C-alpha positions as a printed Julia matrix, in Angstrom:
307×3 Matrix{Float64}:
 122.24   63.63  109.74
 122.58   64.44  105.82
 121.42   67.25  104.27
 118.43   65.91  103.06
 117.39   64.84  106.26
 118.82   68.0   108.19
 116.46   70.09  105.35
 113.71   67.41  105.96
 113.39   67.69  109.13
 113.8    71.74  109.69
 110.73   72.12  107.21
 108.96   69.76  109.01
 109.24   71.5   111.75
 108.3    74.63  110.11
 104.99   73.26  108.68
 103.92   72.21  112.46
 104.0    75.26  114.04
 101.05   76.7   114.99
 102.53   80.54  114.6
 103.97   79.79  111.26
 100.35   78.6   109.95
  98.45   81.53  110.69
 101.68   83.37  109.56
 101.23   81.48  105.73
  97.43   82.44  106.17
  97.46   85.45  106.64
 100.78   86.63  104.27
  98.86   83.86  101.47
  95.69   85.82  101.62
  97.1    89.65  101.86
  99.66   88.27   99.07
  97.4    87.5    96.56
  95.29   90.65   97.24
  98.7    93.6    97.01
  99.77   91.22   93.96
  96.41   91.9    91.92
  95.76   95.48   93.45
  99.28   96.42   92.67
  99.64   95.53   88.73
  96.37   97.99   88.72
  98.02  100.82   90.75
 101.67  100.79   88.77
  99.64  101.4    85.9
  97.38  103.9    87.1
 100.04  105.51   88.38
  99.57  105.64   91.81
 102.46  104.31   93.49
 102.95  107.5    95.68
  99.1   107.32   96.38
  99.5   103.79   97.6
 102.74  105.14  100.03
 101.02  107.12  101.35
  97.74  104.96  102.35
 100.17  103.28  103.59
 101.94  105.48  105.86
  98.33  107.07  106.71
  97.38  103.77  108.28
 100.0   103.99  110.77
  97.72  106.73  112.08
  94.77  104.27  112.37
  97.45  101.4   113.85
  99.18  103.69  116.47
  95.52  105.28  118.12
  94.22  101.84  117.79
  97.52  100.73  120.48
  96.13  103.9   122.35
  92.5   103.02  122.44
  92.98   99.27  123.25
  91.0    98.08  120.13
  91.96   95.83  117.15
  95.03   96.94  115.0
  93.57   95.59  111.81
  90.96   97.66  112.21
  92.72  100.95  113.43
  94.49  100.21  110.0
  91.44   99.75  108.01
  89.86  102.79  109.26
  91.58  105.01  108.92
  93.38  103.82  105.33
  89.71  104.39  103.64
  89.06  107.09  105.73
  92.3   108.91  103.96
  91.43  106.99  100.44
  87.94  109.01  100.41
  89.49  112.13  101.71
  92.28  112.3    99.17
  89.96  111.65   96.6
  87.5   114.35   97.74
  90.19  116.59   97.17
  91.58  116.03   94.42
  89.12  114.98   92.15
  89.43  116.87   89.29
  93.09  116.73   88.23
  95.64  114.46   88.18
  97.93  117.17   89.58
  95.3   118.19   92.3
  95.8   114.57   93.09
  99.03  114.66   93.92
  98.57  117.67   96.36
  95.71  116.47   97.99
  97.81  113.48   98.57
 100.7   115.9    99.67
  98.57  117.66  102.13
  97.21  114.45  103.86
  99.97  112.2   103.8
 102.51  115.0   106.14
  99.42  115.33  108.7
  98.79  112.11  108.72
 102.87  111.48  109.92
 102.32  114.13  112.52
  99.43  112.46  113.84
 101.32  108.51  114.03
 104.71  110.6   115.59
 102.01  112.15  118.51
 100.48  108.63  118.8
 103.3   106.79  118.87
 104.68  108.92  121.76
 101.3   108.75  123.51
 101.29  104.87  123.33
 104.76  105.27  124.65
 104.57  107.45  127.45
 100.6   107.33  128.39
  99.96  103.32  127.26
 102.97  102.16  128.1
 103.1   100.12  124.8
 107.12   99.89  124.54
 106.43   97.9   121.31
 104.01   99.88  119.53
 106.72  101.65  117.29
 107.92   98.5   115.87
 104.7    96.94  115.88
 103.22   99.39  113.69
 106.34  100.86  111.54
 107.88   97.24  110.42
 104.92   94.47  111.75
 105.44   91.0   112.6
 103.77   88.17  110.47
 104.68   85.95  113.72
 102.92   87.67  116.51
  99.6    87.89  114.52
  96.47   86.89  116.88
  94.9    84.2   114.82
  91.65   85.33  115.79
  92.05   87.76  113.3
  92.17   85.27  110.45
  88.69   85.68  109.18
  88.44   89.44  109.11
  91.12   89.57  107.12
  90.24   86.36  104.31
  86.79   88.75  104.37
  88.13   91.75  103.67
  90.74   90.38  101.03
  88.01   88.88   99.47
  86.21   92.14   99.65
  89.05   94.08   97.68
  88.99   91.29   95.48
  85.5    91.72   94.21
  85.54   95.5    94.08
  88.72   95.14   91.49
  86.66   92.24   89.3
  83.91   93.75   89.74
  85.33   97.26   88.2
  87.86   95.47   86.15
  87.18   96.37   82.71
  86.41  100.41   83.84
  89.98  100.15   85.13
  91.74   98.61   82.4
  90.18  101.18   80.02
  90.89  104.45   82.17
  94.68  102.45   82.73
  95.25  102.82   79.16
  93.3   105.64   77.84
  91.16  108.17   80.63
  89.6   110.02   77.39
  89.05  107.02   75.9
  87.44  105.27   78.89
  85.02  108.51   79.46
  84.09  108.32   75.65
  83.08  104.84   76.49
  80.6   105.99   79.24
  83.22  104.84   81.88
  81.96  106.51   85.06
  85.82  107.26   85.84
  85.08  109.31   89.37
  82.98  106.15   90.73
  85.79  103.92   89.07
  88.65  105.75   91.17
  87.37  106.06   94.18
  86.15  102.5    94.17
  89.5   101.62   93.25
  91.04  103.79   96.35
  88.98  101.56   98.79
  90.26   98.03   97.01
  93.95   99.81   97.09
  93.27  100.99  100.72
  92.46   97.49  102.06
  95.35   95.79   99.71
  97.78   98.57  101.23
  96.75   98.41  105.17
  96.1    94.54  105.32
 100.15   94.73  103.79
 100.56   97.12  106.81
  99.25   94.77  109.67
 101.72   92.05  107.43
 105.06   93.44  107.09
 104.31   96.9   108.53
 103.37  100.26  107.28
 106.97  101.1   105.87
 107.33   98.19  104.42
 103.95   97.34  102.83
 104.31   99.24   99.64
 107.18   96.79   98.27
 105.04   94.18   99.07
 101.69   96.1    96.69
 104.89   97.52   94.04
 107.29   95.03   93.96
 105.78   91.74   92.59
 103.38   93.77   89.76
 106.56   95.85   88.78
 108.37   92.72   88.24
 104.88   90.85   86.71
 104.88   93.93   83.78
 108.79   93.14   83.25
 107.84   89.87   82.43
 104.92   89.94   80.22
 102.93   92.48   78.49
  99.83   90.92   78.3
  97.42   92.52   81.4
  95.47   89.52   82.6
  98.41   86.98   82.83
 100.23   89.98   84.7
  97.88   89.81   87.63
  98.86   86.35   87.93
 101.94   86.4    88.03
 101.93   89.46   90.55
  99.96   87.35   92.58
 102.14   84.55   92.79
 105.32   86.35   92.81
 103.96   87.97   96.23
 102.62   84.35   97.92
 106.0    82.88   96.96
 108.45   85.7    97.93
 105.98   85.9   101.45
 106.19   82.64  102.46
 109.91   82.16  101.01
 110.57   84.95  103.83
 108.48   83.17  106.37
 110.74   80.11  106.03
 114.02   82.24  105.61
 112.67   83.82  109.06
 111.78   81.09  111.14
 115.17   79.0   110.1
 117.71   81.96  110.96
 117.05   81.49  114.58
 119.47   78.56  114.11
 122.0    80.38  111.54
 123.92   81.7   114.85
 124.31   81.11  118.2
 122.39   83.95  119.43
 119.41   82.55  118.34
 117.42   85.73  116.74
 115.06   85.02  114.09
 115.91   87.69  111.25
 112.53   90.2   111.26
 110.43   88.39  108.8
 109.72   92.1   107.16
 112.75   92.38  106.15
 113.34   88.59  104.62
 109.94   89.16  102.57
 110.99   93.07  101.25
 115.15   91.36  100.67
 113.19   88.97   98.04
 110.97   91.07   96.82
 113.82   93.69   95.76
 116.45   90.94   95.23
 113.19   89.22   92.8
 113.08   92.26   90.7
 116.36   93.01   90.5
 117.23   89.59   88.96
 114.26   89.96   86.86
 115.07   93.34   85.51
 118.73   92.58   84.95
 117.37   89.48   82.71
 115.39   91.47   80.27
 117.5    94.3    80.1
 120.2    90.83   78.83
 117.74   89.81   76.54
 116.88   93.5    74.86
 120.61   93.72   74.28
 120.75   90.29   72.74
 117.95   90.9    70.62
 119.17   93.85   69.38
 122.8    92.25   68.36
 120.99   89.88   66.71
 118.86   92.21   64.58
 121.85   93.88   63.56
 123.65   90.89   62.42
 120.47   90.6    60.54
 119.93   93.88   59.44
 116.66   94.56   60.8
 116.43   98.37   61.61
 115.86   98.29   65.5
 114.49  101.84   67.45
 118.07  102.84   67.74
 119.28  102.28   64.27
 115.67  103.31   63.02
 116.19  107.15   63.95
């Protein structure tokens, strides 16, 4: 069998697997949401809040294991409650938001540790910690697809509805207030959309790793373009691409050793996000250096020589 035939056979096997179908559908919708919301998160300087919401969602995920309900609702319920609580405590000042996030974050991690302990000792769910903290697209129940789609669309509708408010506030908060933008309402609605994106991501690649899918593609897109709308589209495309390719790499890794173990799909996705960001970052630095060298040759003042 030639190399081309081997690749064709491998892709055919990958694309005909029902497990893969579920992973690609769920992962695709979640990736679009995290890519879009991620750009606003980076622009608004709320990356830490996104990370905190992911870890706080683990409280709901581990609690869902304990009481025997869907892990998805545990993640989403805890995430939205935490988002509203953080906004309620620290709404007046940006510094206050950081303090509120830290307080709620620390308490949530303690609850997660307690629930995971009970999951193991009382609920006899030995895989609860791995599932909640690291996730796996290949073990997701196909029955959650409609719910994931609805929640993804809901998050996107919220972002689209307050797009102009978010755009103006992200660029200049004082200007937004002067132009009559309801910044508090915009902040609350954005936190709800952020919580939905983060918790859906936590369901797919785990609570600990979900921030990578939220921040990585967005940060990469903002290196590639300064146009906000274009950055949103690029971030969504990068998130979907890394998620789907990560699924393929994890699936094919089964054949790479005699042990026939799949590499964790969450690791494959996060690794691709990381490598993509580093590559674009390095390319951006080389391009700036090349432009500076060309400007020096032409006698054009640069940021360094103009001081």
